[in-house]
Amino acid sequence: MTREYETIFAENFSFWEHLTEDQKDMLCRSATLATYPKGVNLHNGSEECAGLLYIKSGQLRAYLLSEDGREVTLYRLYPGDICILSASCVLDAITFDVSVDTVEKS
């Protein structure tokens, strides 16, 4: 699987070529390939950190949930997109909770 990750990272992350071999290896070892059915919540601000999400296939929706339960869609993610707000737990500047759901099998 490491070779597949290397290909994905090299094609989609402009910083990849500037990493050392040890850094590339650590990133590949930390990556996980997963498939989720439609309607699954991948990230909720109150849960464990999902980390960065790279969408290989399918569609995701990032949204805010108001106190009275209303949803406001921020954006949709499609194949080749990267969701950085799913890693908001490591971003001090993000002071709001973002949820990310699968819109279709992803």
Short mmCIF file of C-alpha atoms in Angstrom, two decimals:
data_model
loop_
_atom_site.label_atom_id
_atom_site.label_comp_id
_atom_site.label_asym_id
_atom_site.label_seq_id
_atom_site.Cartn_x
_atom_site.Cartn_y
_atom_site.Cartn_z
CA MET A 1 0.00 0.00 0.00
CA THR A 2 2.94 2.35 0.57
CA ARG A 3 3.58 2.65 -3.18
CA GLU A 4 -0.06 3.69 -3.75
CA TYR A 5 0.20 6.30 -0.99
CA GLU A 6 3.44 7.64 -2.46
CA THR A 7 1.73 8.07 -5.82
CA ILE A 8 -1.28 9.83 -4.30
CA PHE A 9 0.89 12.14 -2.20
CA ALA A 10 3.30 12.95 -5.04
CA GLU A 11 0.42 13.80 -7.39
CA ASN A 12 -1.62 15.85 -4.91
CA PHE A 13 0.69 17.47 -2.36
CA SER A 14 3.06 20.10 -3.76
CA PHE A 15 5.27 19.83 -0.68
CA TRP A 16 5.92 16.08 -1.22
CA GLU A 17 9.14 16.63 -3.21
CA HIS A 18 10.55 18.78 -0.39
CA LEU A 19 10.19 16.08 2.28
CA THR A 20 13.05 13.88 3.39
CA GLU A 21 12.78 10.13 2.80
CA ASP A 22 12.13 9.64 6.54
CA GLN A 23 9.30 12.19 6.45
CA LYS A 24 7.78 10.55 3.37
CA ASP A 25 8.00 7.16 5.04
CA MET A 26 6.35 8.47 8.23
CA LEU A 27 3.49 10.02 6.24
CA CYS A 28 2.91 6.80 4.28
CA ARG A 29 2.96 4.70 7.46
CA SER A 30 0.44 7.06 9.09
CA ALA A 31 -2.02 7.01 6.18
CA THR A 32 -5.06 4.75 6.14
CA LEU A 33 -7.20 3.76 3.17
CA ALA A 34 -10.87 3.36 4.10
CA THR A 35 -14.22 3.00 2.35
CA TYR A 36 -17.40 4.41 3.89
CA PRO A 37 -21.02 3.90 2.84
CA LYS A 38 -23.38 6.78 2.09
CA GLY A 39 -24.63 8.68 5.15
CA VAL A 40 -21.71 8.10 7.51
CA ASN A 41 -20.43 10.89 9.77
CA LEU A 42 -16.63 10.93 9.30
CA HIS A 43 -15.91 13.87 11.55
CA ASN A 44 -17.74 15.73 14.26
CA GLY A 45 -16.03 18.51 16.19
CA SER A 46 -16.73 16.83 19.51
CA GLU A 47 -15.21 13.49 18.52
CA GLU A 48 -11.67 12.20 18.00
CA CYS A 49 -9.57 13.95 15.37
CA ALA A 50 -10.16 12.46 11.91
CA GLY A 51 -7.03 14.01 10.43
CA LEU A 52 -6.66 15.16 6.85
CA LEU A 53 -9.07 13.49 4.42
CA TYR A 54 -8.11 12.92 0.78
CA ILE A 55 -11.12 11.94 -1.31
CA LYS A 56 -10.16 9.20 -3.72
CA SER A 57 -13.76 8.55 -4.84
CA GLY A 58 -17.28 9.52 -3.81
CA GLN A 59 -18.50 12.76 -2.28
CA LEU A 60 -18.36 14.34 1.19
CA ARG A 61 -20.18 17.33 2.69
CA ALA A 62 -18.66 19.64 5.30
CA TYR A 63 -21.18 21.58 7.36
CA LEU A 64 -21.87 23.51 10.54
CA LEU A 65 -24.65 22.56 12.94
CA SER A 66 -26.39 25.39 14.75
CA GLU A 67 -27.52 25.19 18.38
CA ASP A 68 -31.12 24.65 17.23
CA GLY A 69 -30.08 21.76 14.95
CA ARG A 70 -30.00 23.48 11.58
CA GLU A 71 -27.28 22.48 9.13
CA VAL A 72 -25.36 24.93 6.96
CA THR A 73 -23.33 23.31 4.18
CA LEU A 74 -19.88 24.89 3.89
CA TYR A 75 -18.71 22.94 0.86
CA ARG A 76 -18.75 19.57 -0.87
CA LEU A 77 -15.68 17.48 -1.61
CA TYR A 78 -15.17 15.36 -4.70
CA PRO A 79 -12.45 12.96 -5.92
CA GLY A 80 -9.05 14.64 -5.69
CA ASP A 81 -10.15 17.12 -3.01
CA ILE A 82 -8.61 17.40 0.44
CA CYS A 83 -10.57 18.18 3.60
CA ILE A 84 -8.35 20.07 6.02
CA LEU A 85 -11.15 21.02 8.43
CA SER A 86 -11.43 17.35 9.45
CA ALA A 87 -8.04 17.99 11.11
CA SER A 88 -9.32 21.09 12.92
CA CYS A 89 -8.25 19.51 16.23
CA VAL A 90 -4.65 20.45 15.36
CA LEU A 91 -5.50 23.90 14.01
CA ASP A 92 -5.65 26.40 16.88
CA ALA A 93 -7.23 29.09 14.70
CA ILE A 94 -10.38 26.99 14.10
CA THR A 95 -12.80 27.86 16.90
CA PHE A 96 -15.93 26.18 15.54
CA ASP A 97 -16.98 22.56 15.11
CA VAL A 98 -17.25 21.23 11.55
CA SER A 99 -18.98 17.99 10.68
CA VAL A 100 -18.16 15.90 7.60
CA ASP A 101 -20.54 13.28 6.20
CA THR A 102 -20.43 10.98 3.19
CA VAL A 103 -22.99 12.00 0.55
CA GLU A 104 -22.32 8.81 -1.40
CA LYS A 105 -20.07 5.78 -0.94
CA SER A 106 -16.59 7.21 -0.58
#
